[in-house]
XYZ file of C-alpha atoms in Angstrom:
674
model
C -86.211 81.524 -266.542
C -83.124 82.300 -264.482
C -85.588 83.428 -261.827
C -87.839 80.209 -262.251
C -84.530 78.211 -262.210
C -83.451 79.674 -258.974
C -86.987 79.224 -257.599
C -86.747 75.172 -258.596
C -83.628 74.866 -256.988
C -84.640 76.324 -253.509
C -87.426 74.400 -253.388
C -85.846 71.176 -254.492
C -83.226 71.847 -251.368
C -86.018 72.400 -249.086
C -88.172 69.471 -250.233
C -85.626 66.334 -251.209
C -86.748 63.068 -250.656
C -86.725 62.200 -246.981
C -83.524 60.857 -245.871
C -83.312 57.535 -243.607
C -83.053 58.533 -239.828
C -79.650 57.798 -238.384
C -80.611 54.742 -236.797
C -82.319 53.441 -239.601
C -79.241 53.807 -241.969
C -77.227 52.038 -239.095
C -79.889 49.313 -239.350
C -79.554 48.866 -243.335
C -75.764 49.172 -242.921
C -75.492 46.203 -240.293
C -77.965 44.144 -242.754
C -75.738 44.467 -245.292
C -72.408 43.552 -243.665
C -74.252 40.482 -241.577
C -75.994 39.285 -244.849
C -72.789 39.227 -246.836
C -70.939 37.403 -244.304
C -73.781 34.931 -244.161
C -73.639 34.812 -247.916
C -69.363 34.145 -247.718
C -69.927 31.249 -245.437
C -72.689 29.296 -246.859
C -72.690 30.078 -250.473
C -68.742 29.982 -250.869
C -67.146 28.865 -247.542
C -65.298 31.708 -246.478
C -65.369 33.549 -243.065
C -64.990 37.347 -243.295
C -65.422 37.950 -240.204
C -64.929 36.217 -237.085
C -68.032 34.838 -235.004
C -67.424 37.162 -232.189
C -67.704 40.124 -234.404
C -70.595 38.850 -236.265
C -72.648 38.503 -232.800
C -71.872 41.977 -232.066
C -73.000 42.934 -235.258
C -75.796 40.644 -234.671
C -76.934 42.013 -231.048
C -76.592 45.453 -232.266
C -79.395 45.129 -234.985
C -81.840 43.388 -232.448
C -81.291 46.317 -230.292
C -81.934 48.737 -233.038
C -85.047 47.192 -234.086
C -86.542 46.995 -230.689
C -85.631 50.922 -229.880
C -87.250 51.817 -233.872
C -89.809 49.041 -233.701
C -88.981 48.381 -237.569
C -88.115 45.153 -238.928
C -86.883 44.729 -242.503
C -87.419 41.419 -244.823
C -83.968 41.132 -245.350
C -82.865 41.157 -241.432
C -80.873 38.184 -240.555
C -82.921 38.181 -237.453
C -85.887 37.040 -239.226
C -86.247 33.618 -240.326
C -89.029 33.752 -243.015
C -90.440 30.154 -244.037
C -91.488 29.433 -247.239
C -94.590 27.929 -248.240
C -94.892 26.873 -252.069
C -98.508 27.287 -253.487
C -100.323 25.704 -256.193
C -101.887 28.941 -257.202
C -102.038 32.623 -256.098
C -105.647 33.596 -254.756
C -107.873 36.207 -255.874
C -108.895 39.056 -253.886
C -111.145 42.224 -255.228
C -109.930 45.621 -254.109
C -112.051 47.573 -251.928
C -112.625 50.258 -254.728
C -111.151 50.097 -258.109
C -107.494 51.121 -258.681
C -107.610 53.977 -261.591
C -105.063 54.383 -264.226
C -103.672 57.792 -264.826
C -103.938 59.838 -267.534
C -101.023 60.532 -269.970
C -99.243 63.538 -271.569
C -96.011 64.141 -273.445
C -96.577 67.434 -273.472
C -94.499 69.783 -270.716
C -96.953 72.590 -271.133
C -99.368 70.308 -270.293
C -97.655 69.803 -267.099
C -97.809 73.119 -266.472
C -100.835 73.880 -267.182
C -102.151 70.659 -264.758
C -99.696 72.280 -262.078
C -100.963 75.645 -262.048
C -100.061 77.397 -258.766
C -100.128 74.591 -256.807
C -97.134 72.612 -255.091
C -97.054 68.835 -257.116
C -94.707 66.108 -256.424
C -92.850 65.217 -259.300
C -91.806 61.620 -259.041
C -90.421 58.519 -261.353
C -93.119 56.592 -263.233
C -91.218 53.273 -262.149
C -91.860 50.043 -264.613
C -92.629 47.352 -262.560
C -95.526 45.447 -261.051
C -98.343 47.688 -258.767
C -98.450 46.393 -255.466
C -100.901 47.323 -252.338
C -99.713 46.602 -248.597
C -101.636 46.142 -245.424
C -100.420 46.251 -242.072
C -102.185 45.511 -238.905
C -101.037 45.722 -235.363
C -97.701 46.622 -236.516
C -96.806 43.727 -239.045
C -97.159 43.082 -242.928
C -100.593 41.598 -243.062
C -101.798 41.333 -246.701
C -100.036 42.044 -250.028
C -101.715 41.986 -253.564
C -101.038 43.052 -256.664
C -103.081 45.719 -258.844
C -104.459 42.865 -261.562
C -107.030 44.531 -263.671
C -107.609 47.101 -261.414
C -110.817 45.505 -259.775
C -109.249 42.051 -258.939
C -105.647 41.108 -257.762
C -103.549 38.306 -256.682
C -102.401 37.809 -253.192
C -98.989 37.519 -252.690
C -98.109 38.048 -249.062
C -95.594 35.094 -249.143
C -93.659 36.662 -251.652
C -93.706 40.328 -250.679
C -92.507 38.691 -247.123
C -89.157 38.186 -248.968
C -88.749 41.361 -250.683
C -85.489 43.022 -250.400
C -86.034 46.160 -248.653
C -90.060 46.248 -247.127
C -90.594 45.983 -243.246
C -91.893 43.300 -242.033
C -92.901 45.156 -238.745
C -93.363 48.607 -238.057
C -94.078 51.288 -235.183
C -97.659 51.793 -235.758
C -100.217 49.444 -234.852
C -103.128 50.967 -236.697
C -104.328 49.753 -240.254
C -101.951 50.769 -243.127
C -102.719 50.646 -246.590
C -100.300 51.688 -249.178
C -99.135 51.113 -253.023
C -95.827 51.126 -254.484
C -94.001 49.559 -257.164
C -92.342 46.210 -257.134
C -89.256 46.433 -259.241
C -85.998 44.651 -260.476
C -82.816 47.137 -260.885
C -81.091 46.885 -264.088
C -78.011 45.446 -262.508
C -80.157 42.490 -260.897
C -81.928 41.888 -264.090
C -78.181 41.778 -266.115
C -76.812 39.462 -263.276
C -79.707 36.796 -263.519
C -79.544 37.099 -267.455
C -76.455 35.962 -267.347
C -77.008 32.754 -265.589
C -79.306 31.575 -268.527
C -77.600 30.273 -271.244
C -80.496 29.845 -273.699
C -80.511 33.397 -275.214
C -84.017 32.555 -276.665
C -84.873 31.733 -272.639
C -83.391 35.404 -271.465
C -85.993 37.987 -270.031
C -86.418 40.804 -272.374
C -86.518 43.616 -269.675
C -86.383 43.929 -265.998
C -90.377 44.713 -266.019
C -91.081 41.154 -267.469
C -88.740 39.825 -264.909
C -90.435 41.372 -261.784
C -93.989 40.605 -263.015
C -92.665 36.622 -262.528
C -90.902 36.870 -260.177
C -93.825 38.929 -257.960
C -96.134 36.012 -258.998
C -94.023 33.100 -258.509
C -95.531 30.195 -256.462
C -92.342 29.660 -254.572
C -91.473 32.317 -252.434
C -87.918 30.816 -252.701
C -87.655 31.837 -256.164
C -88.793 35.543 -255.609
C -85.792 35.980 -252.821
C -83.335 35.029 -255.326
C -84.787 37.655 -257.960
C -83.861 40.751 -255.052
C -87.423 42.323 -255.693
C -87.488 45.861 -254.542
C -90.447 47.727 -253.313
C -90.614 51.801 -253.693
C -93.768 53.256 -252.055
C -95.687 56.191 -254.391
C -98.926 56.597 -252.150
C -100.397 56.063 -248.987
C -103.880 55.116 -248.960
C -104.656 55.006 -245.201
C -102.978 54.902 -241.845
C -106.041 54.233 -239.257
C -106.406 57.464 -236.823
C -104.085 59.781 -238.506
C -104.401 62.468 -241.434
C -102.208 64.342 -243.377
C -102.370 67.393 -244.732
C -99.717 66.846 -247.645
C -99.033 63.960 -249.626
C -94.789 65.043 -248.932
C -95.878 64.608 -245.140
C -97.095 61.150 -246.005
C -93.804 60.180 -248.021
C -92.010 61.599 -244.764
C -94.076 59.463 -242.422
C -93.683 56.313 -244.090
C -89.783 56.649 -244.821
C -89.503 57.175 -240.939
C -91.635 53.731 -240.719
C -88.386 52.344 -242.714
C -90.209 52.383 -246.448
C -88.339 53.512 -249.273
C -90.526 56.009 -251.612
C -89.863 56.806 -255.044
C -87.725 59.512 -255.560
C -89.387 63.023 -255.812
C -89.164 66.725 -256.321
C -91.519 69.737 -255.375
C -92.513 71.583 -258.347
C -95.125 73.779 -259.535
C -96.771 75.340 -262.680
C -93.638 77.763 -262.968
C -90.590 75.289 -261.992
C -92.209 71.815 -263.493
C -90.171 72.276 -266.860
C -87.112 72.530 -264.725
C -88.269 69.415 -262.725
C -88.582 67.317 -265.836
C -84.726 68.328 -267.058
C -83.615 67.012 -264.004
C -84.968 63.685 -264.019
C -84.141 63.797 -267.651
C -80.523 64.027 -267.023
C -80.775 61.367 -264.324
C -82.333 58.785 -266.630
C -78.990 57.138 -267.500
C -77.902 57.016 -263.534
C -81.294 55.591 -262.047
C -80.602 52.106 -261.252
C -84.432 51.369 -261.232
C -86.209 51.271 -264.397
C -88.984 53.920 -265.246
C -91.122 54.675 -268.017
C -91.875 58.067 -267.503
C -92.962 60.478 -264.527
C -95.806 61.102 -262.315
C -97.207 64.740 -261.117
C -99.355 64.483 -258.365
C -100.982 67.426 -256.447
C -99.297 67.576 -253.159
C -102.525 69.308 -251.093
C -104.347 65.931 -249.988
C -107.565 67.971 -249.220
C -107.412 69.866 -252.660
C -106.633 66.833 -254.242
C -109.771 64.744 -252.843
C -111.958 67.946 -254.255
C -111.027 67.141 -257.347
C -112.572 63.775 -257.693
C -112.353 61.157 -260.765
C -113.278 60.923 -264.238
C -114.854 57.384 -265.052
C -111.454 56.449 -266.189
C -108.393 58.593 -264.392
C -108.030 60.406 -260.976
C -108.145 64.258 -261.303
C -105.514 64.685 -258.947
C -102.345 62.991 -260.909
C -100.797 62.816 -264.477
C -98.339 60.611 -266.220
C -95.865 61.945 -268.201
C -94.520 59.964 -270.987
C -91.273 61.128 -273.004
C -91.491 62.148 -276.239
C -88.921 60.150 -277.679
C -86.532 61.916 -279.729
C -85.727 60.549 -283.304
C -83.143 61.165 -285.633
C -82.762 60.164 -289.343
C -79.531 58.276 -290.232
C -77.717 56.079 -292.805
C -77.344 52.398 -292.529
C -74.108 51.179 -293.287
C -73.637 47.842 -292.048
C -75.285 44.627 -290.158
C -73.355 42.815 -288.018
C -74.178 39.555 -287.085
C -73.354 38.883 -283.497
C -73.207 34.958 -282.467
C -74.058 34.058 -278.652
C -73.353 30.808 -276.392
C -76.224 28.985 -277.833
C -75.479 29.556 -281.392
C -78.327 32.159 -281.792
C -76.882 34.823 -284.059
C -78.173 38.608 -283.708
C -78.067 41.168 -286.077
C -76.801 44.674 -284.815
C -77.526 47.626 -287.272
C -74.281 49.836 -287.578
C -75.325 53.564 -288.779
C -73.919 56.786 -289.174
C -73.058 58.027 -285.393
C -76.181 60.612 -284.285
C -76.744 62.538 -281.089
C -79.644 61.314 -279.136
C -80.758 62.675 -275.655
C -77.114 63.740 -274.986
C -75.106 61.236 -276.184
C -73.809 59.501 -279.457
C -75.125 56.289 -280.757
C -74.210 54.324 -284.032
C -75.225 50.753 -282.842
C -78.946 49.228 -282.319
C -80.067 45.769 -281.799
C -82.448 44.390 -284.311
C -83.310 41.384 -282.342
C -83.886 38.823 -284.995
C -84.547 38.529 -288.675
C -88.429 38.820 -288.751
C -88.029 42.388 -287.145
C -85.041 43.049 -289.914
C -87.307 41.766 -292.760
C -90.626 43.687 -290.997
C -88.406 47.010 -291.259
C -87.109 46.167 -294.834
C -83.843 47.047 -293.868
C -80.881 47.370 -296.534
C -77.471 48.820 -296.778
C -77.366 52.728 -297.234
C -81.068 52.914 -296.561
C -82.393 56.128 -294.649
C -83.293 54.914 -291.416
C -84.752 56.502 -288.060
C -83.848 55.722 -284.533
C -84.436 56.568 -281.036
C -83.849 55.578 -277.335
C -86.579 53.739 -276.051
C -87.578 54.885 -272.770
C -84.341 57.568 -273.125
C -82.185 54.599 -272.894
C -82.295 51.947 -275.496
C -81.194 52.794 -278.939
C -84.058 51.360 -281.622
C -84.606 51.707 -285.202
C -88.245 53.225 -285.522
C -88.370 52.917 -289.606
C -86.487 52.783 -292.532
C -87.433 55.169 -294.964
C -86.443 53.363 -298.401
C -87.172 49.890 -297.168
C -84.962 48.498 -299.939
C -84.942 44.914 -297.931
C -81.109 44.039 -299.550
C -80.016 42.410 -296.648
C -78.990 38.672 -297.278
C -79.034 36.383 -294.180
C -75.556 34.726 -293.558
C -75.215 31.190 -294.506
C -72.111 31.078 -292.462
C -71.332 31.804 -289.018
C -69.322 35.080 -288.229
C -67.655 33.455 -285.326
C -66.445 29.787 -286.622
C -67.557 29.877 -290.289
C -69.961 26.871 -289.813
C -72.860 26.411 -291.387
C -75.913 28.539 -290.375
C -79.670 27.810 -290.228
C -83.000 29.879 -289.931
C -85.323 28.496 -287.110
C -88.799 29.539 -287.653
C -90.955 29.267 -283.277
C -94.254 30.909 -283.406
C -93.921 33.054 -286.442
C -90.480 34.703 -285.498
C -87.312 33.771 -287.369
C -84.236 33.570 -285.796
C -80.645 32.547 -287.092
C -78.515 29.911 -285.588
C -74.647 28.463 -285.984
C -74.980 24.746 -286.480
C -71.376 23.838 -285.446
C -71.210 22.579 -281.798
C -67.904 23.168 -281.650
C -68.239 27.039 -282.291
C -65.974 29.102 -279.853
C -69.115 31.345 -279.392
C -71.037 28.142 -277.468
C -67.653 27.422 -275.494
C -67.647 30.735 -273.527
C -67.564 28.926 -270.424
C -64.658 27.076 -271.521
C -62.846 30.363 -272.331
C -63.454 31.436 -268.981
C -62.328 28.445 -266.974
C -59.143 28.479 -269.075
C -58.379 32.266 -268.020
C -59.521 31.703 -264.543
C -57.104 32.279 -261.469
C -56.233 28.724 -260.736
C -55.675 28.087 -264.645
C -53.821 30.874 -266.692
C -54.543 33.289 -264.321
C -55.184 36.038 -266.927
C -56.182 38.827 -264.814
C -59.393 41.210 -266.025
C -60.189 38.509 -268.771
C -63.917 38.122 -267.495
C -66.513 36.012 -269.449
C -68.583 39.127 -270.508
C -65.101 40.263 -271.935
C -64.503 37.063 -273.732
C -67.819 37.199 -275.288
C -67.328 40.187 -276.767
C -63.883 39.344 -277.953
C -65.549 36.050 -279.608
C -68.387 37.886 -280.830
C -66.305 39.937 -283.215
C -64.366 37.407 -284.464
C -61.069 37.863 -282.785
C -60.766 35.098 -280.464
C -61.651 31.774 -281.928
C -59.437 29.669 -280.036
C -57.302 30.329 -276.791
C -54.066 30.985 -278.394
C -55.486 33.956 -280.004
C -55.698 35.807 -276.416
C -52.029 36.572 -277.202
C -52.851 38.243 -280.447
C -55.502 40.877 -279.478
C -53.102 43.798 -280.626
C -53.326 42.806 -284.140
C -57.068 43.397 -283.750
C -56.387 47.016 -282.336
C -59.206 48.863 -284.090
C -62.124 46.251 -284.112
C -61.584 45.897 -280.030
C -61.355 49.707 -278.858
C -64.329 50.300 -281.012
C -66.331 47.726 -278.542
C -68.858 49.058 -276.206
C -67.239 49.762 -272.863
C -63.561 48.982 -274.545
C -60.937 51.543 -275.130
C -56.744 51.464 -275.561
C -56.392 51.712 -271.700
C -58.570 48.162 -271.418
C -57.000 46.999 -274.395
C -53.624 47.380 -272.873
C -54.473 46.199 -269.373
C -55.306 43.204 -271.307
C -52.544 42.546 -273.773
C -50.128 43.037 -270.448
C -52.391 40.586 -268.087
C -51.855 38.233 -271.236
C -48.021 38.622 -271.186
C -47.665 38.044 -267.350
C -49.443 35.035 -267.986
C -47.047 33.388 -270.604
C -45.133 31.816 -267.783
C -47.278 28.691 -266.678
C -46.425 26.028 -264.232
C -47.535 22.614 -266.124
C -50.123 21.358 -263.491
C -52.116 24.997 -264.122
C -51.744 24.590 -268.081
C -52.837 20.776 -267.605
C -55.912 22.002 -265.712
C -56.630 25.550 -268.009
C -57.735 22.619 -270.709
C -60.729 21.632 -269.194
C -60.601 17.929 -269.436
C -63.178 17.146 -268.232
C -64.023 15.566 -264.902
C -60.551 17.032 -263.810
C -59.999 19.070 -261.480
C -57.073 20.941 -260.067
C -55.906 18.573 -257.915
C -55.918 16.237 -260.009
C -53.855 18.248 -262.113
C -51.063 18.631 -259.418
C -51.076 15.121 -258.828
C -50.263 14.323 -262.500
C -48.058 17.060 -262.681
C -45.995 15.557 -260.061
C -46.105 12.056 -261.095
C -44.551 13.023 -263.895
C -42.224 15.726 -262.063
C -43.114 18.449 -264.527
C -42.373 16.781 -267.848
C -45.205 17.906 -270.164
C -44.854 15.722 -272.725
C -44.854 12.685 -270.089
C -47.753 14.169 -269.022
C -49.340 14.430 -272.292
C -48.649 10.684 -273.027
C -49.842 8.896 -270.206
C -51.696 6.000 -270.881
C -55.040 4.627 -269.327
C -52.730 2.025 -267.437
C -50.318 4.500 -266.102
C -53.229 7.335 -265.229
C -54.776 4.377 -263.165
C -51.363 3.950 -261.050
C -51.644 7.390 -259.640
C -53.518 7.684 -256.251
C -56.658 9.449 -256.586
C -57.530 9.031 -260.696
C -60.209 6.596 -261.436
C -61.282 4.865 -264.493
C -63.780 7.882 -265.653
C -60.792 10.612 -265.304
C -58.477 8.311 -266.833
C -60.910 7.599 -270.322
C -61.817 11.439 -270.615
C -58.026 12.221 -269.903
C -57.150 10.084 -272.596
C -59.852 10.637 -274.765
C -58.854 14.415 -274.856
C -55.348 13.709 -275.846
C -56.536 11.547 -278.684
C -58.566 14.160 -280.325
C -56.797 15.979 -283.254
C -58.661 19.192 -282.681
C -58.123 19.274 -279.394
C -54.460 18.459 -279.808
C -54.201 21.434 -282.667
C -55.586 23.866 -279.839
C -52.867 22.601 -277.371
C -49.943 23.096 -279.992
C -50.814 26.343 -280.550
C -50.969 27.160 -277.013
C -47.194 25.939 -276.609
C -46.412 28.393 -279.280
C -47.541 31.506 -276.747
C -47.015 30.163 -273.337
C -43.277 28.905 -271.509
C -44.212 26.158 -269.058
C -41.870 25.914 -266.065
C -40.933 22.221 -265.986
C -38.358 22.520 -263.175
C -38.887 19.924 -260.626
C -38.401 19.930 -257.089
C -39.084 16.823 -255.275
C -41.937 17.398 -252.420
C -42.194 15.919 -249.652
C -44.658 13.018 -248.280
C -45.311 14.127 -245.052
C -48.989 14.691 -245.660
C -49.970 12.016 -248.285
C -53.068 10.946 -247.594
C -54.522 13.388 -245.676
C -57.115 15.665 -246.736
C -57.820 19.401 -244.980
C -60.105 21.964 -244.949
C -58.984 25.411 -244.671
C -61.345 28.230 -242.880
C -61.692 31.809 -240.955
C -59.046 34.059 -241.536
C -55.581 33.413 -241.889
C -52.248 34.889 -239.462
C -48.943 33.618 -240.991
C -49.674 32.794 -244.380
C -50.860 35.484 -246.564
C -53.627 34.239 -248.012
C -55.237 30.339 -248.372
C -53.624 29.495 -251.760
C -50.568 29.934 -250.078
C -51.361 27.376 -247.719
C -53.047 25.163 -250.193
C -49.602 25.492 -252.054
C -47.653 23.935 -248.994
C -49.941 21.607 -248.339
C -50.030 19.826 -251.712
C -46.130 20.204 -251.668
C -46.403 17.901 -249.036
C -48.544 15.685 -250.572
C -51.457 16.175 -248.801
C -55.146 17.231 -250.196
C -57.258 20.473 -249.674
C -61.243 20.402 -249.839
C -64.128 23.049 -249.546
C -66.183 21.576 -247.189
C -66.063 19.082 -244.409
C -66.956 15.525 -244.855
C -66.075 12.090 -243.485
C -63.104 12.027 -245.629
C -61.520 15.317 -243.676
C -58.502 14.584 -241.970
C -58.430 18.033 -240.176
C -60.366 21.036 -240.455
C -57.906 24.286 -240.048
C -59.479 26.917 -238.305
C -57.757 29.838 -235.900
C -61.038 30.300 -233.820
C -60.655 26.550 -232.280
C -64.023 27.200 -230.232
C -65.769 28.596 -233.439
C -69.721 27.492 -233.744
C -69.752 28.045 -237.623
C -70.860 25.232 -239.451
C -67.529 23.845 -240.560
C -67.046 23.490 -236.907
C -70.354 21.981 -235.877
C -69.677 19.530 -238.799
C -66.438 18.438 -237.893
C -67.370 17.991 -233.919
C -70.249 15.795 -235.000
C -68.011 13.638 -237.042
C -65.210 13.596 -234.620
C -62.502 15.442 -236.833
C -59.874 17.375 -234.877
C -59.825 21.068 -235.491
C -56.272 22.782 -235.682
C -54.843 26.086 -235.715
C -52.770 27.537 -238.282
C -49.776 27.599 -235.949
C -50.233 24.020 -235.741
C -49.882 23.091 -239.314
C -46.971 25.222 -239.591
C -45.169 23.492 -236.532
C -45.667 20.468 -238.780
C -44.190 21.444 -241.626
C -41.514 23.579 -240.115
C -40.646 19.962 -237.995
C -41.437 17.793 -240.482
C -43.661 16.061 -238.040
C -46.734 13.985 -239.839
C -49.867 14.694 -237.704
C -51.442 11.554 -236.051
């Protein structure tokens, strides 16, 4: 076995997946950097590099594209137009695309390989797509469909994150690969969906829907990626091995599926390598594929009626373990959906210890027949996600709770298409107020560092945070919190320290943190200034008094007074006042910039950050905004001649562009800009 392992390691080192060439590596780095700058500018209103820097990087990217003949779809040099279609056209494949025979037996893989070199690779869990290139450009993309007829998705394929739109090969090229969405992108997309019932179940389902969109703009937003796993034909070229094909595709800018070269003696070690890297694989997979490397020999094997004889799929043999069910936790979400979570005696599965598994809904729980104390078998689906396979006792003794675990409100069972789910009926349940809690902890409000929306959701789920004041009592629930997934003693300590640091707060920030409808940070500052930072005066403002404050209209005044007339909201505020220390000291600010609105863009030289400049502007009665409009008085940009979007907009509207130095001088000399 040691000799076989040595042989495998030598062969692995000699046949690592082809790496990008230095020029392609540089191109990808430039694309990432330029796109990051574009996102910051257009989506966030910030410039993280000067126009000069951007132009220099852009020019270098164009130079590399001309040198290599490779142009990636994500490249900012491409201006891909979208055409929304009413339906996807169908197209028959030139020859039927066969499925692979499957096995869960590692010895069967060894027998299949024999003394032939084979490529062992991930079996990616996405949607198979066939790409055709002609004259060096992407000509057509078709899904596998039923193997005989697929759907034409060319417009969508053009916006996949990583496929080249142009390559340095002018003959017809046909290749197959898998369109996938990474776990990270899957989680980010699901986080934007507030309705738990509408969340995507797994990356594959999301990918399938994304690839087959009628609007390519939606496809682009889903960050679909393509991994080539087979070169069907390259006009005028012949290859000896599939490894050579992969190398050739890599040189043309394609990302090929991760693979290792093995034979009958080393395939078991290869399987072990992939098994050990499942947790680190960012792309969903549901097994491995073993393919004969020698192309001529592979072709000589032919096919059966269903399968090609040159490849075989390996499906993971799910490792199961028997344990005892100890508890069902009911986890509430922001939509009111309450899911059952099974808690059982810890067991070892696939090299890790597991003690919890989602049961999904009431229907699954009842179908399994779960009961406290029952013997159950558990496994990891695709060696990753813990699941309950079977309840050996089936006592079915678990009762559905009549009250919400978070707020204690009444629950109801909803039956949709035969699937029963549990919901909390209380509209004020803290689990439904996640956005409000996240706003409370945000930087411009209480500024509790590290208290993310995801962390808040976990704390609310386990019932330790029901209202904002509970954030300062986390140590009372130490054991519950440190047992949360992804949490521990250090995480708890950091969170407690951040909460302590946030106790001292200005009245304006505290007012903003309460999340009064229609009230932004600037409005809170106006009210605090009007009341000279006296909290009780701020709280007691009448509608008529509010309307005397410049910038406060009737809608805002009604929302404000309505908030402080609500008994429950006043109770929450009173609880908070027991935890925080309001700094009500007040220094009369100037009126130098009253009536003026400023937009800040680009990098700063004198001020450490934008917040510091904003604070000085607001202290003199000025306002700030994120975008240039007809209401903007001045645009602050140290690059006065910039061709950025904000500068162009300012010039179109006749708005003066000033430098940071101009603003510093006005504030220092007390000169009001004209």
